[in-house]
mmCIF file of C-alpha atoms in Angstrom:
data_model
loop_
_atom_site.group_PDB
_atom_site.id
_atom_site.type_symbol
_atom_site.label_atom_id
_atom_site.label_comp_id
_atom_site.label_asym_id
_atom_site.label_seq_id
_atom_site.Cartn_x
_atom_site.Cartn_y
_atom_site.Cartn_z
ATOM 1 C CA UNK A 1 103.682 79.566 107.975
ATOM 2 C CA UNK A 2 104.307 75.922 105.770
ATOM 3 C CA UNK A 3 102.672 76.331 102.240
ATOM 4 C CA UNK A 4 101.242 73.455 101.158
ATOM 5 C CA UNK A 5 102.444 72.129 97.946
ATOM 6 C CA UNK A 6 99.314 72.606 96.068
ATOM 7 C CA UNK A 7 99.548 76.243 96.001
ATOM 8 C CA UNK A 8 100.292 78.399 93.051
ATOM 9 C CA UNK A 9 103.260 79.267 91.487
ATOM 10 C CA UNK A 10 103.831 82.922 91.891
ATOM 11 C CA UNK A 11 107.741 83.117 90.469
ATOM 12 C CA UNK A 12 110.245 80.568 88.392
ATOM 13 C CA UNK A 13 113.620 80.575 88.145
ATOM 14 C CA UNK A 14 114.823 78.106 85.077
ATOM 15 C CA UNK A 15 118.118 77.468 84.266
ATOM 16 C CA UNK A 16 119.046 80.799 85.823
ATOM 17 C CA UNK A 17 122.853 82.159 85.433
ATOM 18 C CA UNK A 18 124.118 84.943 87.274
ATOM 19 C CA UNK A 19 127.403 86.994 86.762
ATOM 20 C CA UNK A 20 129.638 88.692 88.533
ATOM 21 C CA UNK A 21 133.040 89.642 89.588
ATOM 22 C CA UNK A 22 135.287 88.348 92.409
ATOM 23 C CA UNK A 23 138.838 89.503 92.124
ATOM 24 C CA UNK A 24 139.304 91.574 89.041
ATOM 25 C CA UNK A 25 137.279 88.237 87.387
ATOM 26 C CA UNK A 26 134.157 87.421 85.808
ATOM 27 C CA UNK A 27 132.168 84.489 86.866
ATOM 28 C CA UNK A 28 129.137 82.683 86.476
ATOM 29 C CA UNK A 29 127.509 80.621 88.470
ATOM 30 C CA UNK A 30 126.227 77.285 88.320
ATOM 31 C CA UNK A 31 122.510 77.574 86.889
ATOM 32 C CA UNK A 32 119.749 78.016 89.345
ATOM 33 C CA UNK A 33 116.240 76.660 89.244
ATOM 34 C CA UNK A 34 113.510 77.076 92.024
ATOM 35 C CA UNK A 35 109.628 77.951 92.618
ATOM 36 C CA UNK A 36 108.279 79.899 94.999
ATOM 37 C CA UNK A 37 104.927 79.370 95.994
ATOM 38 C CA UNK A 38 102.114 81.589 97.008
ATOM 39 C CA UNK A 39 102.281 82.515 100.389
ATOM 40 C CA UNK A 40 105.293 80.989 100.429
ATOM 41 C CA UNK A 41 108.152 82.918 102.878
ATOM 42 C CA UNK A 42 111.672 81.794 101.718
ATOM 43 C CA UNK A 43 114.834 82.836 102.785
ATOM 44 C CA UNK A 44 117.650 83.119 100.310
ATOM 45 C CA UNK A 45 121.425 82.409 102.360
ATOM 46 C CA UNK A 46 124.709 82.429 100.485
ATOM 47 C CA UNK A 47 128.148 84.068 102.351
ATOM 48 C CA UNK A 48 128.642 85.836 98.492
ATOM 49 C CA UNK A 49 126.305 89.004 99.235
ATOM 50 C CA UNK A 50 126.846 89.998 95.331
ATOM 51 C CA UNK A 51 125.379 86.591 94.746
ATOM 52 C CA UNK A 52 122.215 87.464 96.755
ATOM 53 C CA UNK A 53 122.056 91.068 95.747
ATOM 54 C CA UNK A 54 122.485 90.188 91.905
ATOM 55 C CA UNK A 55 119.975 87.406 92.573
ATOM 56 C CA UNK A 56 117.073 89.519 93.601
ATOM 57 C CA UNK A 57 118.139 92.643 91.299
ATOM 58 C CA UNK A 58 117.818 89.829 88.474
ATOM 59 C CA UNK A 59 114.081 88.937 90.138
ATOM 60 C CA UNK A 60 113.196 92.606 90.010
ATOM 61 C CA UNK A 61 114.334 92.844 86.372
ATOM 62 C CA UNK A 62 117.551 95.298 87.355
ATOM 63 C CA UNK A 63 119.825 92.704 86.726
ATOM 64 C CA UNK A 64 120.322 91.731 83.128
ATOM 65 C CA UNK A 65 121.690 87.291 84.270
ATOM 66 C CA UNK A 66 124.028 86.058 81.807
ATOM 67 C CA UNK A 67 121.450 83.161 80.420
ATOM 68 C CA UNK A 68 118.453 81.315 82.220
ATOM 69 C CA UNK A 69 114.290 83.170 82.393
ATOM 70 C CA UNK A 70 112.403 84.454 85.161
ATOM 71 C CA UNK A 71 108.303 84.284 85.480
ATOM 72 C CA UNK A 72 105.901 85.678 87.288
ATOM 73 C CA UNK A 73 102.131 85.934 88.114
ATOM 74 C CA UNK A 74 101.406 88.959 90.009
ATOM 75 C CA UNK A 75 102.772 92.007 91.344
ATOM 76 C CA UNK A 76 106.080 91.987 92.319
ATOM 77 C CA UNK A 77 107.689 95.074 94.392
ATOM 78 C CA UNK A 78 110.932 97.081 93.697
ATOM 79 C CA UNK A 79 113.283 95.732 96.807
ATOM 80 C CA UNK A 80 112.179 97.266 100.055
ATOM 81 C CA UNK A 81 113.729 99.667 101.334
ATOM 82 C CA UNK A 82 115.425 100.871 98.127
ATOM 83 C CA UNK A 83 114.443 103.915 96.446
ATOM 84 C CA UNK A 84 111.914 102.800 93.953
ATOM 85 C CA UNK A 85 110.128 104.771 91.910
ATOM 86 C CA UNK A 86 110.900 108.257 93.762
ATOM 87 C CA UNK A 87 112.207 112.093 92.837
ATOM 88 C CA UNK A 88 114.734 113.969 95.342
ATOM 89 C CA UNK A 89 113.119 116.409 94.159
ATOM 90 C CA UNK A 90 109.764 115.934 94.923
ATOM 91 C CA UNK A 91 108.310 116.442 98.827
ATOM 92 C CA UNK A 92 107.332 113.600 100.649
ATOM 93 C CA UNK A 93 104.043 114.425 100.311
ATOM 94 C CA UNK A 94 104.089 114.425 96.425
ATOM 95 C CA UNK A 95 106.033 111.183 96.111
ATOM 96 C CA UNK A 96 103.805 109.797 98.237
ATOM 97 C CA UNK A 97 100.499 110.782 95.620
ATOM 98 C CA UNK A 98 103.134 110.068 93.037
ATOM 99 C CA UNK A 99 103.673 106.275 93.656
ATOM 100 C CA UNK A 100 99.829 106.273 94.380
ATOM 101 C CA UNK A 101 99.130 107.186 91.275
ATOM 102 C CA UNK A 102 100.768 104.375 89.273
ATOM 103 C CA UNK A 103 99.550 102.067 91.904
ATOM 104 C CA UNK A 104 96.154 103.177 92.313
ATOM 105 C CA UNK A 105 94.554 99.341 92.351
ATOM 106 C CA UNK A 106 97.252 98.476 94.732
ATOM 107 C CA UNK A 107 96.929 100.894 97.633
ATOM 108 C CA UNK A 108 96.070 99.320 100.952
ATOM 109 C CA UNK A 109 95.551 102.628 103.440
ATOM 110 C CA UNK A 110 91.774 103.682 102.936
ATOM 111 C CA UNK A 111 93.358 107.415 103.655
ATOM 112 C CA UNK A 112 96.698 107.395 101.954
ATOM 113 C CA UNK A 113 96.801 111.302 103.346
ATOM 114 C CA UNK A 114 96.717 109.739 107.064
ATOM 115 C CA UNK A 115 99.092 106.895 106.535
ATOM 116 C CA UNK A 116 101.984 109.054 105.010
ATOM 117 C CA UNK A 117 100.578 111.460 108.225
ATOM 118 C CA UNK A 118 101.462 108.055 110.417
ATOM 119 C CA UNK A 119 104.524 107.734 110.001
ATOM 120 C CA UNK A 120 105.621 111.238 109.273
ATOM 121 C CA UNK A 121 105.224 112.049 113.065
ATOM 122 C CA UNK A 122 106.437 108.882 114.162
ATOM 123 C CA UNK A 123 109.806 109.837 112.250
ATOM 124 C CA UNK A 124 109.335 113.836 113.017
ATOM 125 C CA UNK A 125 109.212 114.818 109.004
ATOM 126 C CA UNK A 126 106.980 117.041 107.620
ATOM 127 C CA UNK A 127 105.525 116.387 104.515
ATOM 128 C CA UNK A 128 106.764 119.305 102.754
ATOM 129 C CA UNK A 129 110.039 118.307 103.011
ATOM 130 C CA UNK A 130 111.912 117.442 100.176
ATOM 131 C CA UNK A 131 113.812 114.275 99.937
ATOM 132 C CA UNK A 132 117.209 114.981 98.677
ATOM 133 C CA UNK A 133 116.993 116.985 101.798
ATOM 134 C CA UNK A 134 116.520 114.273 104.132
ATOM 135 C CA UNK A 135 118.944 112.510 106.472
ATOM 136 C CA UNK A 136 120.635 109.651 104.815
ATOM 137 C CA UNK A 137 118.167 107.538 107.661
ATOM 138 C CA UNK A 138 115.131 109.367 106.831
ATOM 139 C CA UNK A 139 115.364 109.102 103.633
ATOM 140 C CA UNK A 140 116.014 104.807 103.937
ATOM 141 C CA UNK A 141 112.558 104.784 106.270
ATOM 142 C CA UNK A 142 110.560 107.195 103.870
ATOM 143 C CA UNK A 143 111.530 104.310 100.907
ATOM 144 C CA UNK A 144 110.186 101.569 103.320
ATOM 145 C CA UNK A 145 107.010 103.412 103.872
ATOM 146 C CA UNK A 146 106.388 104.063 100.513
ATOM 147 C CA UNK A 147 106.467 100.252 99.217
ATOM 148 C CA UNK A 148 104.250 99.274 102.823
ATOM 149 C CA UNK A 149 101.131 101.714 100.940
ATOM 150 C CA UNK A 150 100.565 98.559 98.376
ATOM 151 C CA UNK A 151 100.051 95.111 98.250
ATOM 152 C CA UNK A 152 102.394 92.850 96.161
ATOM 153 C CA UNK A 153 101.853 89.311 95.347
ATOM 154 C CA UNK A 154 105.481 88.718 95.677
ATOM 155 C CA UNK A 155 107.215 91.092 98.166
ATOM 156 C CA UNK A 156 111.875 91.610 97.878
ATOM 157 C CA UNK A 157 113.291 92.073 100.923
ATOM 158 C CA UNK A 158 117.180 92.644 100.741
ATOM 159 C CA UNK A 159 117.777 93.867 104.338
ATOM 160 C CA UNK A 160 116.427 94.109 107.180
ATOM 161 C CA UNK A 161 117.877 97.487 108.061
ATOM 162 C CA UNK A 162 114.888 99.162 109.573
ATOM 163 C CA UNK A 163 112.410 96.375 109.883
ATOM 164 C CA UNK A 164 113.925 94.858 113.437
ATOM 165 C CA UNK A 165 115.459 96.849 116.029
ATOM 166 C CA UNK A 166 114.704 98.856 119.607
ATOM 167 C CA UNK A 167 111.403 98.527 120.909
ATOM 168 C CA UNK A 168 111.635 101.859 121.607
ATOM 169 C CA UNK A 169 111.995 102.840 118.360
ATOM 170 C CA UNK A 170 108.598 103.903 117.428
ATOM 171 C CA UNK A 171 109.336 104.595 113.564
ATOM 172 C CA UNK A 172 110.702 100.932 113.265
ATOM 173 C CA UNK A 173 107.820 99.392 115.861
ATOM 174 C CA UNK A 174 105.232 100.882 113.508
ATOM 175 C CA UNK A 175 106.937 99.885 109.772
ATOM 176 C CA UNK A 176 107.777 96.135 111.325
ATOM 177 C CA UNK A 177 104.025 96.127 112.440
ATOM 178 C CA UNK A 178 102.831 97.538 108.935
ATOM 179 C CA UNK A 179 105.177 94.916 107.214
ATOM 180 C CA UNK A 180 103.875 92.107 108.717
ATOM 181 C CA UNK A 181 99.827 92.895 107.313
ATOM 182 C CA UNK A 182 101.636 93.712 104.019
ATOM 183 C CA UNK A 183 103.309 90.317 103.896
ATOM 184 C CA UNK A 184 100.353 88.393 105.607
ATOM 185 C CA UNK A 185 99.341 85.778 102.493
ATOM 186 C CA UNK A 186 101.657 86.764 100.281
ATOM 187 C CA UNK A 187 105.039 85.403 98.873
ATOM 188 C CA UNK A 188 108.146 86.801 100.556
ATOM 189 C CA UNK A 189 111.825 86.302 99.389
ATOM 190 C CA UNK A 190 114.254 87.485 101.391
ATOM 191 C CA UNK A 191 118.400 88.317 100.979
ATOM 192 C CA UNK A 192 118.899 89.269 104.485
ATOM 193 C CA UNK A 193 121.752 88.968 106.801
ATOM 194 C CA UNK A 194 119.423 89.213 109.931
ATOM 195 C CA UNK A 195 118.868 85.369 111.327
ATOM 196 C CA UNK A 196 116.479 87.261 113.614
ATOM 197 C CA UNK A 197 114.700 88.615 110.701
ATOM 198 C CA UNK A 198 115.075 85.803 109.379
ATOM 199 C CA UNK A 199 113.495 83.250 111.967
ATOM 200 C CA UNK A 200 110.517 85.530 112.886
ATOM 201 C CA UNK A 201 109.562 86.021 109.656
ATOM 202 C CA UNK A 202 110.489 82.449 107.226
ATOM 203 C CA UNK A 203 110.011 79.070 107.455
ATOM 204 C CA UNK A 204 111.693 77.996 103.811
ATOM 205 C CA UNK A 205 114.963 78.435 102.939
ATOM 206 C CA UNK A 206 117.240 78.099 99.630
ATOM 207 C CA UNK A 207 121.013 77.772 100.693
ATOM 208 C CA UNK A 208 123.656 78.458 97.818
ATOM 209 C CA UNK A 209 127.309 78.398 98.369
ATOM 210 C CA UNK A 210 129.859 80.913 97.137
ATOM 211 C CA UNK A 211 129.980 80.284 93.267
ATOM 212 C CA UNK A 212 126.303 80.275 93.115
ATOM 213 C CA UNK A 213 125.588 76.509 92.940
ATOM 214 C CA UNK A 214 122.168 75.391 95.203
ATOM 215 C CA UNK A 215 122.849 72.894 97.665
ATOM 216 C CA UNK A 216 120.084 72.721 99.588
ATOM 217 C CA UNK A 217 116.018 73.704 100.045
ATOM 218 C CA UNK A 218 113.589 73.050 102.730
ATOM 219 C CA UNK A 219 113.492 74.095 106.157
ATOM 220 C CA UNK A 220 115.086 77.159 107.232
ATOM 221 C CA UNK A 221 116.736 75.570 110.419
ATOM 222 C CA UNK A 222 118.114 73.082 108.017
ATOM 223 C CA UNK A 223 119.107 75.154 105.294
ATOM 224 C CA UNK A 224 121.202 76.941 108.287
ATOM 225 C CA UNK A 225 122.691 73.246 109.134
ATOM 226 C CA UNK A 226 123.319 72.847 105.862
ATOM 227 C CA UNK A 227 125.483 76.418 105.530
ATOM 228 C CA UNK A 228 126.904 75.760 108.507
ATOM 229 C CA UNK A 229 128.578 71.872 107.604
ATOM 230 C CA UNK A 230 129.148 72.318 103.948
ATOM 231 C CA UNK A 231 130.371 76.234 103.861
ATOM 232 C CA UNK A 232 134.101 77.795 104.579
ATOM 233 C CA UNK A 233 134.164 80.332 107.194
ATOM 234 C CA UNK A 234 133.773 83.130 104.489
ATOM 235 C CA UNK A 235 130.828 81.154 103.429
ATOM 236 C CA UNK A 236 128.442 81.440 106.374
ATOM 237 C CA UNK A 237 126.049 83.558 106.554
ATOM 238 C CA UNK A 238 126.984 87.226 107.833
ATOM 239 C CA UNK A 239 125.028 89.055 110.383
ATOM 240 C CA UNK A 240 126.305 92.487 108.431
ATOM 241 C CA UNK A 241 122.661 93.652 106.864
ATOM 242 C CA UNK A 242 124.054 95.969 104.395
ATOM 243 C CA UNK A 243 122.854 96.214 100.747
ATOM 244 C CA UNK A 244 125.684 97.385 97.754
ATOM 245 C CA UNK A 245 122.749 99.953 96.940
ATOM 246 C CA UNK A 246 124.902 100.663 93.652
ATOM 247 C CA UNK A 247 123.395 97.396 91.980
ATOM 248 C CA UNK A 248 119.747 98.912 92.453
ATOM 249 C CA UNK A 249 119.984 103.092 92.939
ATOM 250 C CA UNK A 250 120.554 103.814 89.209
ATOM 251 C CA UNK A 251 118.096 101.432 87.840
ATOM 252 C CA UNK A 252 115.599 102.508 90.157
ATOM 253 C CA UNK A 253 115.653 105.703 90.057
ATOM 254 C CA UNK A 254 112.606 107.556 88.617
ATOM 255 C CA UNK A 255 114.080 111.287 88.560
ATOM 256 C CA UNK A 256 114.811 111.652 85.068
ATOM 257 C CA UNK A 257 112.086 109.624 83.120
ATOM 258 C CA UNK A 258 108.680 110.046 85.973
ATOM 259 C CA UNK A 259 106.739 108.124 82.629
ATOM 260 C CA UNK A 260 108.456 104.848 83.492
ATOM 261 C CA UNK A 261 106.115 102.591 85.331
ATOM 262 C CA UNK A 262 108.004 100.391 87.455
ATOM 263 C CA UNK A 263 105.948 97.769 87.540
ATOM 264 C CA UNK A 264 106.361 94.027 86.208
ATOM 265 C CA UNK A 265 103.222 91.476 85.095
#
């Protein structure tokens, strides 16, 4: 899984300063500079969930950093498992076809209708159901499935909630299989707190402390060791994989303005 040093840089952070609140105080992180290369699978480790979410949101363009610059080559996914450009008033089929029209040159399945049907059959859903009428879990499964219909150059994964689970869960098993195929030879950046997911899919890590200071980058195992050795209990990587969706959902929603293309080139 190691990426050769001569692989092209797909995304670069230059003196990126994030802004977040802690105990009613606004705090700026120490500048972060880092490059992600083509095909690289890297976990961002930080005990402060807010910093991880802010960083991923900044990479996609949802969150305005305090200062710094983000540059990239190719197409960056919206954070997988979050709403993306979906409209709750539309049916599941209408939403899938709408996104397919936006990213028509990035659609992977030869038959998008068949791809949708395979997922819906496994999940026990109908293509005629409106997105907003689904249970919360089914909505999130649908969010993830739609993102996996496309080939992105950089995949952003804030949570592994619906990529890990029982082998008897056919929906999660299907989504995980598709996910494995999509990220092959593409860049993966994840802020998931699920250690099993990180060990299954990442070989590189970037360790950041609770103040936002980059403390180590290297192999995933080495980063875990550094986090354990240099962090307090409150700074360690947690097993919880719950994302603060309020950071993403309003900006990602496409319900009031379907003309906006959620595309970063």
